[in-house]
XYZ file of N, CA and C in Angstrom:
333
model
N 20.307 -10.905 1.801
C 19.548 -11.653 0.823
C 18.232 -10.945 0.563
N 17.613 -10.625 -0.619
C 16.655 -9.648 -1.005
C 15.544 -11.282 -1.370
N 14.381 -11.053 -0.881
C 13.627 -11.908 -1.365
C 12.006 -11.468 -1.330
N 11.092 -11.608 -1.989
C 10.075 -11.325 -2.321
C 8.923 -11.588 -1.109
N 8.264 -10.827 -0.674
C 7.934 -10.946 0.851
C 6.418 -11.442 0.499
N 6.031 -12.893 0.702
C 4.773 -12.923 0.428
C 4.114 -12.946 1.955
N 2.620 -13.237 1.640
C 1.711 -12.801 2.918
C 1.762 -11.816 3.940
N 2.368 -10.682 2.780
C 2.324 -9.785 4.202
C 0.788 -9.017 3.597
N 0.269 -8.482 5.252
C -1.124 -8.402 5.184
C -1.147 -6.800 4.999
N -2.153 -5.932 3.827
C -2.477 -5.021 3.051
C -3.741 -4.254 3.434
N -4.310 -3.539 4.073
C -5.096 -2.752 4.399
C -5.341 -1.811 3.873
N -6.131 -0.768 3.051
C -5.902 0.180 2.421
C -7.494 0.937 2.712
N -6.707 2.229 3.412
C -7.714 2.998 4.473
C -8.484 4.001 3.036
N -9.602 5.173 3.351
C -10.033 6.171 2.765
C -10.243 7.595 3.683
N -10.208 8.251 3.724
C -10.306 9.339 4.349
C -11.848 9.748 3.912
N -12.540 9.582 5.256
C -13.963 9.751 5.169
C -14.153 11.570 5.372
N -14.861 11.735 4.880
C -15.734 13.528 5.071
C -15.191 14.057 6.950
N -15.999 13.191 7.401
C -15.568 13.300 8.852
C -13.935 13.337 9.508
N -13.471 13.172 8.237
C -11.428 13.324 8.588
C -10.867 11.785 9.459
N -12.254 10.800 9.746
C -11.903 9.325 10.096
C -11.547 8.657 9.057
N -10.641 7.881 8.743
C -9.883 6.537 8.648
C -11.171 5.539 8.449
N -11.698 5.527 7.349
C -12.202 4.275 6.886
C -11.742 3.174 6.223
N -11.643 1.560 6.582
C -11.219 0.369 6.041
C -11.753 0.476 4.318
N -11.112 0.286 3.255
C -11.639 0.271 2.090
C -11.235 -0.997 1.660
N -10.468 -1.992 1.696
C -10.134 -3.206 1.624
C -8.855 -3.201 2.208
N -8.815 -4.925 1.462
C -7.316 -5.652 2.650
C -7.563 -6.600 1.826
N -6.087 -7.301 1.809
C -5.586 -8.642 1.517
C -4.222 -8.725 2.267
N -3.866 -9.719 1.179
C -2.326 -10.290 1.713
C -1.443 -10.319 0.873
N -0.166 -10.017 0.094
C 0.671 -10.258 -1.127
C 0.790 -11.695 -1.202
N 0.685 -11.926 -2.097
C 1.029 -13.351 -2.901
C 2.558 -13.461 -2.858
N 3.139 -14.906 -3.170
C 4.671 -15.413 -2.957
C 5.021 -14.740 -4.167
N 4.798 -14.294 -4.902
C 5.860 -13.102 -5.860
C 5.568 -11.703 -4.993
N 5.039 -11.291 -3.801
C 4.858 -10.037 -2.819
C 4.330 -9.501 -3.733
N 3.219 -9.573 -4.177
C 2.565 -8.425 -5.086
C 0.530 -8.255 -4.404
N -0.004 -7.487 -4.894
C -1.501 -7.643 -4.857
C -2.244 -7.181 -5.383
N -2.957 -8.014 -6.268
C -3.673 -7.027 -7.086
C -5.316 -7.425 -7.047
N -6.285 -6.581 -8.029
C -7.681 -6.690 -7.277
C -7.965 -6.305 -6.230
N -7.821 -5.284 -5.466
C -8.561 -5.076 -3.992
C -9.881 -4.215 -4.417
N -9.712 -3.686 -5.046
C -11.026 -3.101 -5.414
C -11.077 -3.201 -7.083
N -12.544 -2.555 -7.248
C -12.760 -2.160 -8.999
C -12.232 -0.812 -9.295
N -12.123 -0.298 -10.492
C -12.397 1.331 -11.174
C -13.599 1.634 -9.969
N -14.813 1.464 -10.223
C -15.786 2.316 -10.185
C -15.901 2.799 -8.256
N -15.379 1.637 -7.620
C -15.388 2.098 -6.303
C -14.323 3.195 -6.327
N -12.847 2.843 -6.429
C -11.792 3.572 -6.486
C -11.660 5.448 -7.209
N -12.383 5.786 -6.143
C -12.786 7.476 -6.441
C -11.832 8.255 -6.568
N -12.059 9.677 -6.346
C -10.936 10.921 -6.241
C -11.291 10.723 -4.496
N -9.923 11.028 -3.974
C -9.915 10.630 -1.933
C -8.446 10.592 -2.093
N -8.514 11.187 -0.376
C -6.943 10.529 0.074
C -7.310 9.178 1.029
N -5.881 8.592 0.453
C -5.972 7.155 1.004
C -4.781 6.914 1.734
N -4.893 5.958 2.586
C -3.746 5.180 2.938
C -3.536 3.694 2.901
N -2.211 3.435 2.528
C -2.181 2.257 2.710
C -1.339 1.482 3.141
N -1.293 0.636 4.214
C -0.783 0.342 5.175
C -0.206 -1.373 4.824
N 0.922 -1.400 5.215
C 1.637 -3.306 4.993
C 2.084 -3.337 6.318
N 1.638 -4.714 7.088
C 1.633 -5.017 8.145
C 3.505 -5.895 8.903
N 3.887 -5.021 8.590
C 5.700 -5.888 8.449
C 5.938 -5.641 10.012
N 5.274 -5.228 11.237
C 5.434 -6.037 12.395
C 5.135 -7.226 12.492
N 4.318 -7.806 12.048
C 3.247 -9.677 11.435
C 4.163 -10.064 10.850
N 4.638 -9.584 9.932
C 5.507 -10.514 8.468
C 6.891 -10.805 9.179
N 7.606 -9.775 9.696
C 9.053 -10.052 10.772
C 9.228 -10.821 11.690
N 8.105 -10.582 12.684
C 7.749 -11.848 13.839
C 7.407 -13.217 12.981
N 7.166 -13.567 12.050
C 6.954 -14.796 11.369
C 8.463 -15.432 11.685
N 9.349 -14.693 11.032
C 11.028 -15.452 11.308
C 11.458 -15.254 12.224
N 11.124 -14.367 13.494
C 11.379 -15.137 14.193
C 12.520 -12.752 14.916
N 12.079 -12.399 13.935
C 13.054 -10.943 14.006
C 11.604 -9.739 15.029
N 12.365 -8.895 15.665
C 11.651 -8.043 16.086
C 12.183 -6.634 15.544
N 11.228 -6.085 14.594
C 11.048 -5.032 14.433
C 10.960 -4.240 14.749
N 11.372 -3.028 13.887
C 11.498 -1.280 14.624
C 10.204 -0.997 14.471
N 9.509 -0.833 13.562
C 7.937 -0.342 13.430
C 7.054 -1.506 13.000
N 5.744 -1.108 13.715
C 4.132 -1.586 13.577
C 4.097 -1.430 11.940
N 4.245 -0.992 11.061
C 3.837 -1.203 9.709
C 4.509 0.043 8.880
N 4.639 -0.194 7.758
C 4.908 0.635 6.660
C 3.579 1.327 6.055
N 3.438 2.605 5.831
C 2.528 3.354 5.213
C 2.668 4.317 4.038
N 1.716 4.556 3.142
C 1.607 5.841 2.167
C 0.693 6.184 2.458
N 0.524 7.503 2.503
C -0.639 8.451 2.171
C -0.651 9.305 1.049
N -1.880 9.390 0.420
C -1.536 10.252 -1.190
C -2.979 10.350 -1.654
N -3.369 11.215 -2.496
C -4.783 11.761 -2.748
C -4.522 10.822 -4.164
N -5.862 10.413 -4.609
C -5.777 9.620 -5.656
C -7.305 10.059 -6.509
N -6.685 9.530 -7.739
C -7.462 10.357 -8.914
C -8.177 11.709 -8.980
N -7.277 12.553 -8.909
C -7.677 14.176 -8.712
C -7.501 14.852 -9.870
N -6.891 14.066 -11.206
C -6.874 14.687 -12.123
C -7.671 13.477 -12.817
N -8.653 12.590 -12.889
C -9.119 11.783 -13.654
C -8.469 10.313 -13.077
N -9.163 9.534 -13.465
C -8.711 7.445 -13.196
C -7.506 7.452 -13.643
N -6.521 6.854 -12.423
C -4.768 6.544 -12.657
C -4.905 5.006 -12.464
N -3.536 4.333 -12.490
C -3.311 3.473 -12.276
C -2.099 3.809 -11.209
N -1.738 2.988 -10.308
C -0.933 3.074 -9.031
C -0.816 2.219 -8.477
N 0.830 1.851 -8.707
C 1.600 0.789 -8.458
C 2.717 1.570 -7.378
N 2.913 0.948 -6.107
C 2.992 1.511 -5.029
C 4.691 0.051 -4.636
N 5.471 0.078 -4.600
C 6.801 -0.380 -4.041
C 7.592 -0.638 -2.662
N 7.729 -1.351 -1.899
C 8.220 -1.139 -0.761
C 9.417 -1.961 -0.674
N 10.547 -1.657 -0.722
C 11.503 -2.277 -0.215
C 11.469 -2.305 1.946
N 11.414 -3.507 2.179
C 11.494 -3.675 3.571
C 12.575 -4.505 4.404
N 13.107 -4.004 5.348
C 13.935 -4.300 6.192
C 13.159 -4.615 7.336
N 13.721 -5.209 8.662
C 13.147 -5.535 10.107
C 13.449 -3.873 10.545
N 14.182 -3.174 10.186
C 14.174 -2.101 10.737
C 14.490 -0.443 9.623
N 13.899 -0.811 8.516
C 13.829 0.603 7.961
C 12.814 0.151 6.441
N 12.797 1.106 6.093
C 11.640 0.829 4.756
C 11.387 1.924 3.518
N 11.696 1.489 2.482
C 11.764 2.188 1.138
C 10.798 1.953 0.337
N 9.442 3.566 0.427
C 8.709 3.365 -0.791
C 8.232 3.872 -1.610
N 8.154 3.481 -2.679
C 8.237 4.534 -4.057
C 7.011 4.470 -5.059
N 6.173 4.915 -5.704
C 4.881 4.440 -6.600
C 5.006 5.277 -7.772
N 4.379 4.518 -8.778
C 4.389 4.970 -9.892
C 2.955 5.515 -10.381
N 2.486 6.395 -11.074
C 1.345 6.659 -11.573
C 1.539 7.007 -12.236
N 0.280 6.298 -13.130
C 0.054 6.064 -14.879
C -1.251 6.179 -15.185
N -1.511 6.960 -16.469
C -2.437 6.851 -17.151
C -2.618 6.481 -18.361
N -3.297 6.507 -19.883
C -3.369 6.397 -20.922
C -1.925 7.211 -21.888
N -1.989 8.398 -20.839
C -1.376 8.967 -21.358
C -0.118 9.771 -21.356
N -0.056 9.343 -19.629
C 1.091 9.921 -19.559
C 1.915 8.944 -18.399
N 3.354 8.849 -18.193
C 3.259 8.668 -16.558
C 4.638 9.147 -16.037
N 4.386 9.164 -14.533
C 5.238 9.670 -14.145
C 5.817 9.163 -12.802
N 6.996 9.571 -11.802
C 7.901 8.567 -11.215
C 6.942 9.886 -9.716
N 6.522 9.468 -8.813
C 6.495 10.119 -7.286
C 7.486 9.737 -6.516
């Protein structure tokens, strides 16, 4: 049964100068599993980021024990100018599929 995973909890790191893992926000997906707003344009720089969904938390909710502590991407963002990036995870208790899209004005394309 495929169903839309809400409250799972969203962290989304920055890669500081120093090569540390800085917190840049967090939430939770909403009951359609989506999230949007964590930040503005103007914070959201050229950086590599990560971003992390907490699906050891979300699995233990029903009651399932999971293969991994969380699902992640890492990916350098806006290096050619302001994108938009819509990021996908299909999740299982024990494997995980994810795919993002980036878009601009003018062009877009499938990663």
């Amino acid at each position: 049964t495929l169903f839309r995973s809400a409250n799972v909890g969203v962290q989304v790191f920055k890669k500081a100068e120093d090569g540390n893992w800085q917190l840049f926000a967090s939430g939770k997906t909403t009951a359609t599993g989506e999230i949007h707003d964590l930040f503005t344009e103007e914070v959201f720089v050229e950086g590599l980021y990560r971003v992390e969904l907490a699906t050891k938390a979300y699995w233990r909710k029903f009651g399932m024990f999971p293969f991994s502590e969380n699902a992640d991407v890492v990916f350098m963002a806006n290096d050619s100018g302001h994108r938009h990036y819509t990021i996908a995870a299909l999740l299982s208790p024990f494997s995980q599929t994810i795919s993002a899209t980036v878009s601009n004005a003018h062009n877009t394309k499938q990663m």
